[in-house]
PDB file of C-alpha atoms in Angstrom:
ATOM      1  CA  MET A 409      -7.694 -14.401  10.979  1.00  0.00           C
ATOM      2  CA  PHE A 410      -7.392 -16.250   7.534  1.00  0.00           C
ATOM      3  CA  PHE A 411      -7.067 -13.049   5.620  1.00  0.00           C
ATOM      4  CA  LEU A 412      -4.511 -11.518   8.251  1.00  0.00           C
ATOM      5  CA  PHE A 413      -2.491 -14.807   7.500  1.00  0.00           C
ATOM      6  CA  LEU A 414      -2.755 -14.288   3.800  1.00  0.00           C
ATOM      7  CA  ALA A 415      -1.768 -10.708   4.222  1.00  0.00           C
ATOM      8  CA  ILE A 416       1.226 -11.621   6.103  1.00  0.00           C
ATOM      9  CA  PHE A 417       2.163 -14.253   3.561  1.00  0.00           C
ATOM     10  CA  SER A 418       1.844 -12.030   0.846  1.00  0.00           C
ATOM     11  CA  SER A 419       3.968  -9.739   2.310  1.00  0.00           C
ATOM     12  CA  SER A 420       6.812 -11.777   3.416  1.00  0.00           C
ATOM     13  CA  ALA A 421       6.599 -13.333  -0.278  1.00  0.00           C
ATOM     14  CA  ILE A 422       7.904 -10.025  -1.819  1.00  0.00           C
ATOM     15  CA  ALA A 423      11.173 -10.048   0.368  1.00  0.00           C
ATOM     16  CA  LEU A 424      11.773 -13.907  -0.319  1.00  0.00           C
ATOM     17  CA  ILE A 425      11.182 -13.354  -4.135  1.00  0.00           C
ATOM     18  CA  PHE A 426      13.859 -10.331  -4.125  1.00  0.00           C
ATOM     19  CA  LYS A 427      16.284 -12.833  -1.879  1.00  0.00           C
ATOM     20  CA  TYR A 428      15.834 -15.374  -4.820  1.00  0.00           C
ATOM     21  CA  SER A 429      16.406 -12.974  -7.463  1.00  0.00           C
ATOM     22  CA  GLU A 430      19.044 -11.403  -6.172  1.00  0.00           C
ATOM     23  CA  THR A 431      21.036 -14.586  -5.336  1.00  0.00           C
ATOM     24  CA  SER A 432      20.435 -15.739  -9.058  1.00  0.00           C
ATOM     25  CA  GLY A 433      21.722 -12.667 -10.465  1.00  0.00           C
ATOM     26  CA  MET A 434      18.846 -11.404 -12.014  1.00  0.00           C
ATOM     27  CA  ASN A 435      18.214  -7.991 -13.687  1.00  0.00           C
ATOM     28  CA  ARG A 436      16.601  -6.006 -10.950  1.00  0.00           C
ATOM     29  CA  TYR A 437      15.401  -3.287 -13.110  1.00  0.00           C
ATOM     30  CA  ALA A 438      13.903  -5.759 -15.683  1.00  0.00           C
ATOM     31  CA  VAL A 439      12.400  -7.397 -12.303  1.00  0.00           C
ATOM     32  CA  THR A 440      10.883  -4.094 -11.029  1.00  0.00           C
ATOM     33  CA  SER A 441       9.319  -3.324 -14.681  1.00  0.00           C
ATOM     34  CA  ALA A 442       7.484  -6.660 -14.861  1.00  0.00           C
ATOM     35  CA  ASN A 443       6.458  -5.935 -10.984  1.00  0.00           C
ATOM     36  CA  TYR A 444       4.960  -2.296 -11.876  1.00  0.00           C
ATOM     37  CA  PHE A 445       3.454  -3.479 -15.295  1.00  0.00           C
ATOM     38  CA  ALA A 446       1.575  -6.224 -13.377  1.00  0.00           C
ATOM     39  CA  ALA A 447       0.240  -3.339 -11.009  1.00  0.00           C
ATOM     40  CA  VAL A 448      -0.642  -1.100 -13.812  1.00  0.00           C
ATOM     41  CA  LEU A 449      -2.721  -3.657 -15.732  1.00  0.00           C
ATOM     42  CA  THR A 450      -4.468  -4.672 -12.659  1.00  0.00           C
ATOM     43  CA  SER A 451      -5.137  -1.055 -11.656  1.00  0.00           C
ATOM     44  CA  GLY A 452      -6.084  -0.406 -14.717  1.00  0.00           C
ATOM     45  CA  MET A 453      -8.773  -3.396 -14.949  1.00  0.00           C
ATOM     46  CA  ILE A 454     -10.002  -2.072 -11.492  1.00  0.00           C
ATOM     47  CA  LEU A 455     -10.566   1.342 -13.051  1.00  0.00           C
ATOM     48  CA  THR A 456     -12.082  -0.180 -16.162  1.00  0.00           C
ATOM     49  CA  PHE A 457     -14.673  -2.527 -13.772  1.00  0.00           C
ATOM     50  CA  LYS A 458     -15.522   0.191 -11.214  1.00  0.00           C
ATOM     51  CA  GLY A 459     -15.940   3.247 -13.467  1.00  0.00           C
ATOM     52  CA  LEU A 460     -13.698   6.341 -13.061  1.00  0.00           C
ATOM     53  CA  LEU A 461     -15.555   9.195 -11.550  1.00  0.00           C
ATOM     54  CA  ILE A 462     -14.641  11.774 -13.976  1.00  0.00           C
ATOM     55  CA  PRO A 463     -16.081  15.496 -13.349  1.00  0.00           C
ATOM     56  CA  GLU A 464     -18.556  16.388 -16.000  1.00  0.00           C
ATOM     57  CA  GLU A 465     -16.467  20.055 -16.040  1.00  0.00           C
ATOM     58  CA  LEU A 466     -12.850  19.558 -15.268  1.00  0.00           C
ATOM     59  CA  ASN A 467     -11.421  23.596 -14.345  1.00  0.00           C
ATOM     60  CA  LEU A 468      -8.109  22.832 -13.518  1.00  0.00           C
ATOM     61  CA  THR A 469      -7.073  26.001 -11.923  1.00  0.00           C
ATOM     62  CA  GLY A 470     -10.203  25.990 -10.090  1.00  0.00           C
ATOM     63  CA  ALA A 471      -9.618  22.450  -8.667  1.00  0.00           C
ATOM     64  CA  LEU A 472      -5.891  23.491  -8.146  1.00  0.00           C
ATOM     65  CA  LYS A 473      -6.973  26.451  -5.932  1.00  0.00           C
ATOM     66  CA  GLN A 474      -9.323  24.631  -3.700  1.00  0.00           C
ATOM     67  CA  ILE A 475      -6.781  22.230  -3.327  1.00  0.00           C
ATOM     68  CA  SER A 476      -4.751  24.920  -1.909  1.00  0.00           C
ATOM     69  CA  ARG A 477      -6.991  26.220   0.232  1.00  0.00           C
ATOM     70  CA  SER A 478      -7.816  23.075   1.486  1.00  0.00           C
ATOM     71  CA  ILE A 479      -3.964  22.508   2.383  1.00  0.00           C
ATOM     72  CA  SER A 480      -3.390  25.893   3.733  1.00  0.00           C
ATOM     73  CA  SER A 481      -6.621  25.728   6.200  1.00  0.00           C
ATOM     74  CA  ASN A 482      -5.939  22.031   6.813  1.00  0.00           C
ATOM     75  CA  ASN A 483      -9.671  21.535   5.670  1.00  0.00           C
ATOM     76  CA  ALA A 484     -10.245  18.059   4.745  1.00  0.00           C
ATOM     77  CA  PHE A 485     -13.156  19.024   2.452  1.00  0.00           C
ATOM     78  CA  ILE A 486     -12.396  18.769  -1.309  1.00  0.00           C
ATOM     79  CA  SER A 487     -15.024  18.544  -4.409  1.00  0.00           C
ATOM     80  CA  ASP A 488     -15.053  15.653  -6.944  1.00  0.00           C
ATOM     81  CA  GLU A 489     -13.363  17.905  -9.479  1.00  0.00           C
ATOM     82  CA  SER A 490     -10.356  18.639  -7.155  1.00  0.00           C
ATOM     83  CA  SER A 491     -10.091  15.116  -5.884  1.00  0.00           C
ATOM     84  CA  PHE A 492      -9.618  13.819  -9.601  1.00  0.00           C
ATOM     85  CA  VAL A 493      -6.964  16.381 -10.144  1.00  0.00           C
ATOM     86  CA  TRP A 494      -5.542  15.426  -6.679  1.00  0.00           C
ATOM     87  CA  ALA A 495      -5.264  11.727  -7.506  1.00  0.00           C
ATOM     88  CA  VAL A 496      -3.346  12.395 -10.283  1.00  0.00           C
ATOM     89  CA  VAL A 497      -0.769  15.203  -8.994  1.00  0.00           C
ATOM     90  CA  VAL A 498      -0.012  12.650  -5.967  1.00  0.00           C
ATOM     91  CA  GLY A 499       0.224   9.799  -8.095  1.00  0.00           C
ATOM     92  CA  LEU A 500       2.575  11.650 -10.116  1.00  0.00           C
ATOM     93  CA  GLY A 501       4.869  12.456  -7.569  1.00  0.00           C
ATOM     94  CA  ALA A 502       4.500   9.219  -5.532  1.00  0.00           C
ATOM     95  CA  GLY A 503       5.652   6.787  -8.343  1.00  0.00           C
ATOM     96  CA  GLY A 504       9.174   8.034  -8.282  1.00  0.00           C
ATOM     97  CA  PHE A 505       9.453   6.802  -4.490  1.00  0.00           C
ATOM     98  CA  PHE A 506       7.683   3.453  -5.115  1.00  0.00           C
ATOM     99  CA  PHE A 507      10.339   2.676  -7.807  1.00  0.00           C
ATOM    100  CA  LEU A 508      13.233   3.604  -5.489  1.00  0.00           C
ATOM    101  CA  ALA A 509      11.844   2.023  -2.623  1.00  0.00           C
ATOM    102  CA  PHE A 510      11.548  -1.262  -4.693  1.00  0.00           C
ATOM    103  CA  ILE A 511      15.270  -0.916  -6.042  1.00  0.00           C
ATOM    104  CA  TYR A 512      16.860  -0.348  -2.663  1.00  0.00           C
ATOM    105  CA  TYR A 513      14.754  -3.138  -1.448  1.00  0.00           C
ATOM    106  CA  GLN A 514      16.446  -5.355  -3.626  1.00  0.00           C
ATOM    107  CA  ILE A 515      19.670  -3.893  -3.027  1.00  0.00           C
ATOM    108  CA  SER A 516      19.586  -4.162   0.752  1.00  0.00           C
ATOM    109  CA  VAL A 517      18.315  -7.962   0.455  1.00  0.00           C
ATOM    110  CA  ARG A 518      21.553  -8.698  -1.633  1.00  0.00           C
ATOM    111  CA  ASN A 519      23.902  -6.850   0.689  1.00  0.00           C
ATOM    112  CA  HIS A 520      22.258  -7.137   3.965  1.00  0.00           C
ATOM    113  CA  GLY A 521      20.143 -10.279   3.478  1.00  0.00           C
ATOM    114  CA  VAL A 522      16.235 -10.612   3.691  1.00  0.00           C
ATOM    115  CA  GLY A 523      15.767 -10.524   7.368  1.00  0.00           C
ATOM    116  CA  LEU A 524      17.464  -7.183   8.318  1.00  0.00           C
ATOM    117  CA  SER A 525      15.846  -5.519   4.979  1.00  0.00           C
ATOM    118  CA  GLY A 526      12.064  -7.123   5.643  1.00  0.00           C
ATOM    119  CA  ALA A 527      12.458  -5.295   8.864  1.00  0.00           C
ATOM    120  CA  PHE A 528      13.807  -2.030   7.824  1.00  0.00           C
ATOM    121  CA  ALA A 529      10.989  -2.136   5.139  1.00  0.00           C
ATOM    122  CA  LYS A 530       8.290  -2.442   7.832  1.00  0.00           C
ATOM    123  CA  LEU A 531       9.932   0.129   9.776  1.00  0.00           C
ATOM    124  CA  GLY A 532       9.476   2.647   7.062  1.00  0.00           C
ATOM    125  CA  ILE A 533       5.897   3.686   8.937  1.00  0.00           C
ATOM    126  CA  LEU A 534       7.980   5.626  11.258  1.00  0.00           C
ATOM    127  CA  VAL A 535       8.332   8.366   8.105  1.00  0.00           C
ATOM    128  CA  PRO A 536       4.423   9.088   7.927  1.00  0.00           C
ATOM    129  CA  MET A 537       4.109   9.312  11.348  1.00  0.00           C
ATOM    130  CA  ILE A 538       6.657  11.906  11.964  1.00  0.00           C
ATOM    131  CA  LEU A 539       5.699  13.816   8.645  1.00  0.00           C
ATOM    132  CA  SER A 540       2.046  13.573   9.723  1.00  0.00           C
ATOM    133  CA  LEU A 541       3.252  14.983  13.214  1.00  0.00           C
ATOM    134  CA  LEU A 542       4.978  17.884  11.330  1.00  0.00           C
ATOM    135  CA  PHE A 543       2.280  18.680   8.904  1.00  0.00           C
ATOM    136  CA  TRP A 544      -1.068  17.932  10.631  1.00  0.00           C
ATOM    137  CA  LYS A 545      -0.158  17.709  14.178  1.00  0.00           C
ATOM    138  CA  GLU A 546      -1.314  14.202  14.494  1.00  0.00           C
ATOM    139  CA  TYR A 547       0.769  13.590  17.929  1.00  0.00           C
ATOM    140  CA  PRO A 548       1.379   9.795  18.871  1.00  0.00           C
ATOM    141  CA  SER A 549       0.261   8.343  22.073  1.00  0.00           C
ATOM    142  CA  GLN A 550       2.807   7.884  24.827  1.00  0.00           C
ATOM    143  CA  ILE A 551       3.010   4.104  23.883  1.00  0.00           C
ATOM    144  CA  GLN A 552       3.779   4.868  20.328  1.00  0.00           C
ATOM    145  CA  TRP A 553       6.445   7.842  21.342  1.00  0.00           C
ATOM    146  CA  LEU A 554       8.044   4.527  23.113  1.00  0.00           C
ATOM    147  CA  GLY A 555       8.056   2.509  19.782  1.00  0.00           C
ATOM    148  CA  ILE A 556       9.375   5.244  17.948  1.00  0.00           C
ATOM    149  CA  ALA A 557      12.305   5.616  20.479  1.00  0.00           C
ATOM    150  CA  LEU A 558      12.797   1.885  19.985  1.00  0.00           C
ATOM    151  CA  ALA A 559      12.854   2.163  16.082  1.00  0.00           C
ATOM    152  CA  ILE A 560      15.304   4.953  16.126  1.00  0.00           C
ATOM    153  CA  PHE A 561      17.462   2.860  18.453  1.00  0.00           C
ATOM    154  CA  SER A 562      16.970  -0.298  16.291  1.00  0.00           C
ATOM    155  CA  ILE A 563      18.373   1.858  13.463  1.00  0.00           C
ATOM    156  CA  VAL A 564      21.228   3.072  15.466  1.00  0.00           C
ATOM    157  CA  ILE A 565      22.250  -0.456  16.574  1.00  0.00           C
ATOM    158  CA  VAL A 566      22.431  -1.641  12.963  1.00  0.00           C
ATOM    159  CA  ASN A 567      24.699   1.153  11.864  1.00  0.00           C
ATOM    160  CA  TRP A 568      26.748   0.986  14.965  1.00  0.00           C
ATOM    161  CA  PRO A 569      30.633   0.687  14.035  1.00  0.00           C
ATOM    162  CA  GLN A 570      32.190  -2.827  14.806  1.00  0.00           C
ATOM    163  CA  LYS A 571      35.745  -2.356  14.740  1.00  0.00           C
ATOM    164  CA  LYS A 572      35.618  -0.024  11.429  1.00  0.00           C
ATOM    165  CA  SER A 573      35.246   3.340  10.692  1.00  0.00           C
ATOM    166  CA  LEU A 574      31.805   4.910  10.963  1.00  0.00           C
ATOM    167  CA  LYS A 575      31.908   5.533   7.360  1.00  0.00           C
ATOM    168  CA  ASN A 576      32.004   2.059   6.326  1.00  0.00           C
ATOM    169  CA  ALA A 577      29.508   1.068   9.229  1.00  0.00           C
ATOM    170  CA  ILE A 578      26.649   3.145   7.814  1.00  0.00           C
ATOM    171  CA  ARG A 579      24.738   0.621   5.594  1.00  0.00           C
ATOM    172  CA  LEU A 580      23.230   3.179   3.214  1.00  0.00           C
ATOM    173  CA  SER A 581      21.069   0.846   0.966  1.00  0.00           C
ATOM    174  CA  LEU A 582      19.034   0.075   4.438  1.00  0.00           C
ATOM    175  CA  LEU A 583      18.655   3.585   5.560  1.00  0.00           C
ATOM    176  CA  LEU A 584      17.326   4.681   1.847  1.00  0.00           C
ATOM    177  CA  LEU A 585      14.944   1.632   1.730  1.00  0.00           C
ATOM    178  CA  PHE A 586      13.702   3.203   5.441  1.00  0.00           C
ATOM    179  CA  LEU A 587      13.494   6.519   3.786  1.00  0.00           C
ATOM    180  CA  PHE A 588      11.949   5.946  -0.045  1.00  0.00           C
ATOM    181  CA  GLY A 589       9.800   2.988   1.644  1.00  0.00           C
ATOM    182  CA  GLY A 590       8.412   5.373   4.227  1.00  0.00           C
ATOM    183  CA  ILE A 591       7.748   8.280   1.782  1.00  0.00           C
ATOM    184  CA  SER A 592       5.645   5.905  -0.634  1.00  0.00           C
ATOM    185  CA  GLU A 593       3.664   5.149   2.553  1.00  0.00           C
ATOM    186  CA  PHE A 594       3.230   8.857   3.248  1.00  0.00           C
ATOM    187  CA  SER A 595       1.870   9.433  -0.350  1.00  0.00           C
ATOM    188  CA  ASN A 596      -0.966   6.902   0.549  1.00  0.00           C
ATOM    189  CA  LYS A 597      -1.612   9.349   3.765  1.00  0.00           C
ATOM    190  CA  VAL A 598      -1.476  12.628   1.678  1.00  0.00           C
ATOM    191  CA  PHE A 599      -3.868  11.366  -0.857  1.00  0.00           C
ATOM    192  CA  GLN A 600      -6.284   9.932   1.667  1.00  0.00           C
ATOM    193  CA  LYS A 601      -6.024  13.176   3.696  1.00  0.00           C
ATOM    194  CA  TYR A 602      -7.695  15.533   1.102  1.00  0.00           C
ATOM    195  CA  GLY A 603      -8.728  12.802  -1.726  1.00  0.00           C
ATOM    196  CA  LEU A 604     -11.893  10.889  -2.043  1.00  0.00           C
ATOM    197  CA  GLN A 605     -12.217   7.097  -1.985  1.00  0.00           C
ATOM    198  CA  ASP A 606     -13.803   7.108  -5.295  1.00  0.00           C
ATOM    199  CA  HIS A 607     -10.414   8.152  -6.870  1.00  0.00           C
ATOM    200  CA  ARG A 608      -8.176   5.927  -4.862  1.00  0.00           C
ATOM    201  CA  ALA A 609      -7.883   3.805  -7.831  1.00  0.00           C
ATOM    202  CA  LEU A 610      -6.765   6.548 -10.097  1.00  0.00           C
ATOM    203  CA  PHE A 611      -4.114   7.484  -7.573  1.00  0.00           C
ATOM    204  CA  LEU A 612      -2.619   3.736  -7.657  1.00  0.00           C
ATOM    205  CA  PHE A 613      -3.030   3.688 -11.424  1.00  0.00           C
ATOM    206  CA  MET A 614      -0.836   6.890 -11.816  1.00  0.00           C
ATOM    207  CA  THR A 615       1.439   5.792  -8.933  1.00  0.00           C
ATOM    208  CA  PHE A 616       2.214   2.541 -10.454  1.00  0.00           C
ATOM    209  CA  SER A 617       2.171   4.064 -14.175  1.00  0.00           C
ATOM    210  CA  VAL A 618       4.850   6.677 -13.142  1.00  0.00           C
ATOM    211  CA  ALA A 619       7.150   3.701 -11.188  1.00  0.00           C
ATOM    212  CA  LEU A 620       6.821   1.717 -14.531  1.00  0.00           C
ATOM    213  CA  ALA A 621       8.181   4.363 -16.630  1.00  0.00           C
ATOM    214  CA  PHE A 622      11.172   4.972 -14.200  1.00  0.00           C
ATOM    215  CA  SER A 623      11.616   1.200 -14.298  1.00  0.00           C
ATOM    216  CA  LEU A 624      11.624   0.936 -18.207  1.00  0.00           C
ATOM    217  CA  ALA A 625      13.669   4.153 -18.453  1.00  0.00           C
ATOM    218  CA  ALA A 626      16.136   2.204 -15.924  1.00  0.00           C
ATOM    219  CA  THR A 627      16.421  -0.779 -17.720  1.00  0.00           C
ATOM    220  CA  ILE A 628      17.162   0.823 -21.297  1.00  0.00           C
ATOM    221  CA  ASN A 629      19.704   2.969 -19.603  1.00  0.00           C
ATOM    222  CA  LYS A 630      21.542   0.256 -17.722  1.00  0.00           C
ATOM    223  CA  ARG A 631      21.642  -1.952 -20.610  1.00  0.00           C
ATOM    224  CA  PHE A 632      21.709  -5.220 -18.870  1.00  0.00           C
ATOM    225  CA  PRO A 633      20.399  -8.383 -20.896  1.00  0.00           C
ATOM    226  CA  VAL A 634      16.706  -8.986 -20.063  1.00  0.00           C
ATOM    227  CA  LYS A 635      15.665 -12.742 -19.696  1.00  0.00           C
ATOM    228  CA  ARG A 636      12.302 -14.290 -19.608  1.00  0.00           C
ATOM    229  CA  ARG A 637      13.197 -15.341 -15.945  1.00  0.00           C
ATOM    230  CA  ASP A 638      13.529 -11.741 -15.055  1.00  0.00           C
ATOM    231  CA  LEU A 639      10.110 -10.822 -16.442  1.00  0.00           C
ATOM    232  CA  VAL A 640       8.469 -13.922 -14.790  1.00  0.00           C
ATOM    233  CA  THR A 641       9.903 -13.188 -11.412  1.00  0.00           C
ATOM    234  CA  GLY A 642       8.633  -9.347 -11.500  1.00  0.00           C
ATOM    235  CA  ILE A 643       5.093 -10.852 -12.358  1.00  0.00           C
ATOM    236  CA  PHE A 644       5.283 -13.034  -9.482  1.00  0.00           C
ATOM    237  CA  VAL A 645       6.533 -10.079  -7.170  1.00  0.00           C
ATOM    238  CA  GLY A 646       3.767  -8.015  -8.424  1.00  0.00           C
ATOM    239  CA  ILE A 647       1.073 -10.343  -7.440  1.00  0.00           C
ATOM    240  CA  PRO A 648       1.676 -10.569  -3.562  1.00  0.00           C
ATOM    241  CA  ASN A 649       2.549  -6.853  -3.912  1.00  0.00           C
ATOM    242  CA  LEU A 650      -0.958  -6.101  -4.906  1.00  0.00           C
ATOM    243  CA  PHE A 651      -2.892  -8.646  -2.928  1.00  0.00           C
ATOM    244  CA  SER A 652      -0.909  -7.865   0.666  1.00  0.00           C
ATOM    245  CA  SER A 653      -2.902  -4.784   0.686  1.00  0.00           C
ATOM    246  CA  TYR A 654      -6.160  -6.406  -0.517  1.00  0.00           C
ATOM    247  CA  PHE A 655      -5.924  -9.006   2.145  1.00  0.00           C
ATOM    248  CA  LEU A 656      -4.999  -6.491   4.658  1.00  0.00           C
ATOM    249  CA  ILE A 657      -8.075  -4.625   3.880  1.00  0.00           C
ATOM    250  CA  MET A 658     -10.173  -7.673   4.298  1.00  0.00           C
ATOM    251  CA  ALA A 659      -8.697  -8.543   7.468  1.00  0.00           C
ATOM    252  CA  LEU A 660      -9.458  -5.177   8.909  1.00  0.00           C
ATOM    253  CA  ASP A 661     -13.082  -5.642   8.125  1.00  0.00           C
ATOM    254  CA  LYS A 662     -13.287  -8.447  10.231  1.00  0.00           C
ATOM    255  CA  MET A 663     -10.713  -7.621  13.097  1.00  0.00           C
ATOM    256  CA  THR A 664      -9.669  -4.399  14.809  1.00  0.00           C
ATOM    257  CA  ALA A 665      -6.977  -2.191  13.488  1.00  0.00           C
ATOM    258  CA  ALA A 666      -5.173  -2.509  16.950  1.00  0.00           C
ATOM    259  CA  VAL A 667      -4.873  -6.203  16.631  1.00  0.00           C
ATOM    260  CA  VAL A 668      -4.249  -6.541  12.623  1.00  0.00           C
ATOM    261  CA  PHE A 669      -1.284  -3.961  12.393  1.00  0.00           C
ATOM    262  CA  PRO A 670       0.932  -5.134  15.022  1.00  0.00           C
ATOM    263  CA  ILE A 671       0.303  -8.728  14.037  1.00  0.00           C
ATOM    264  CA  TYR A 672       0.924  -7.898  10.458  1.00  0.00           C
ATOM    265  CA  SER A 673       4.226  -5.948  10.837  1.00  0.00           C
ATOM    266  CA  ALA A 674       5.564  -8.253  13.596  1.00  0.00           C
ATOM    267  CA  GLY A 675       4.399 -11.752  11.927  1.00  0.00           C
ATOM    268  CA  THR A 676       5.827 -10.590   8.319  1.00  0.00           C
ATOM    269  CA  ILE A 677       9.373  -9.824   9.934  1.00  0.00           C
ATOM    270  CA  VAL A 678       9.362 -13.273  11.856  1.00  0.00           C
ATOM    271  CA  ILE A 679       8.330 -15.162   8.955  1.00  0.00           C
ATOM    272  CA  ILE A 680      10.869 -13.650   6.717  1.00  0.00           C
ATOM    273  CA  ASN A 681      13.627 -14.090   9.127  1.00  0.00           C
ATOM    274  CA  LEU A 682      12.745 -17.833   9.563  1.00  0.00           C
ATOM    275  CA  VAL A 683      12.646 -18.613   5.846  1.00  0.00           C
ATOM    276  CA  GLY A 684      16.142 -16.697   5.540  1.00  0.00           C
ATOM    277  CA  LEU A 685      17.713 -18.797   8.116  1.00  0.00           C
ATOM    278  CA  LEU A 686      16.269 -22.281   7.340  1.00  0.00           C
ATOM    279  CA  PHE A 687      16.436 -21.732   3.313  1.00  0.00           C
ATOM    280  CA  PHE A 688      19.100 -19.340   2.481  1.00  0.00           C
ATOM    281  CA  LYS A 689      21.255 -19.789   5.410  1.00  0.00           C
ATOM    282  CA  GLU A 690      21.355 -16.287   6.617  1.00  0.00           C
ATOM    283  CA  ARG A 691      22.789 -15.709  10.109  1.00  0.00           C
ATOM    284  CA  LEU A 692      22.459 -12.251  11.842  1.00  0.00           C
ATOM    285  CA  SER A 693      24.961 -10.873  13.969  1.00  0.00           C
ATOM    286  CA  ARG A 694      24.247 -10.318  17.808  1.00  0.00           C
ATOM    287  CA  LEU A 695      23.587  -6.675  17.323  1.00  0.00           C
ATOM    288  CA  GLU A 696      21.402  -7.625  14.126  1.00  0.00           C
ATOM    289  CA  ILE A 697      19.400  -9.784  16.108  1.00  0.00           C
ATOM    290  CA  TRP A 698      18.893  -7.520  18.959  1.00  0.00           C
ATOM    291  CA  ALA A 699      17.715  -4.999  16.333  1.00  0.00           C
ATOM    292  CA  VAL A 700      15.107  -6.953  14.668  1.00  0.00           C
ATOM    293  CA  ILE A 701      13.766  -7.803  17.934  1.00  0.00           C
ATOM    294  CA  LEU A 702      13.498  -4.033  18.764  1.00  0.00           C
ATOM    295  CA  VAL A 703      11.946  -3.579  15.277  1.00  0.00           C
ATOM    296  CA  ILE A 704       9.253  -6.058  15.994  1.00  0.00           C
ATOM    297  CA  ILE A 705       8.735  -4.477  19.495  1.00  0.00           C
ATOM    298  CA  SER A 706       8.554  -1.017  18.191  1.00  0.00           C
ATOM    299  CA  LEU A 707       6.201  -1.722  15.553  1.00  0.00           C
ATOM    300  CA  VAL A 708       3.751  -3.553  17.935  1.00  0.00           C
ATOM    301  CA  LEU A 709       3.790  -0.549  19.929  1.00  0.00           C
ATOM    302  CA  ILE A 710       3.632   1.980  17.150  1.00  0.00           C
ATOM    303  CA  ASN A 711       0.393   0.238  15.849  1.00  0.00           C
ATOM    304  CA  LEU A 712      -1.207   0.157  19.118  1.00  0.00           C
TER     305      LEU A 712
END
């Protein structure tokens, strides 16, 4: 339970630090760059200490052909050589979505508050579930279908027009956070489906490196002033961002997934909303409160 608490605390800290940075008028692109710099540095150190499993002879064409055959036949078998290439390819593709997810997380926190943004960030788990159903016929259980239905209903509630036009009612940043965050989660599933665990550190290093490249390009392009506090805050985001996954894995070693994931998802949303109310004086509308409650219930059901 101790590691589960640390995972919840780390996950909650990401949204709350974003709330602080956005209310303080910081450069969100510089914050994101510093976050991914910390991630690249840490994942690079892990690669160095663990040692990278590099194939003795790398036949790129042969590796790509085997990957193609594995995907077309839905066969999870893959060689060390192909897994190495797969980690690089998926990491290169995932980096852009990781960058966009972090940017829209910050925009959503600024526009719609930390509580609602935290709920929609966790709701992104819906995307890999749906895509896994389409690509690999991984059907949810009846309880999970109920959770999916409640999750979709919560999205409808949040975007329901209240005495305003439908165009103005749709909260685009929340929807994009949900979409890009979900695709980022799906990239983990894509690598896990065909890649070897020995190359997971390489996959993360490539993902964070591409996300850092996008972040730096956006920071330079926007030409907003970069201050020391932007970089320090970004590093402080990077620490819980990395350790939330680490503590979650540690918790899964001690407890069952059926217990860990529902408590992790629901606990994070509850803490974010409580801190948002107590320290940032955020008050949700009645519909938004119902939406958050539905998200918590749906996440518990989806993770059963």
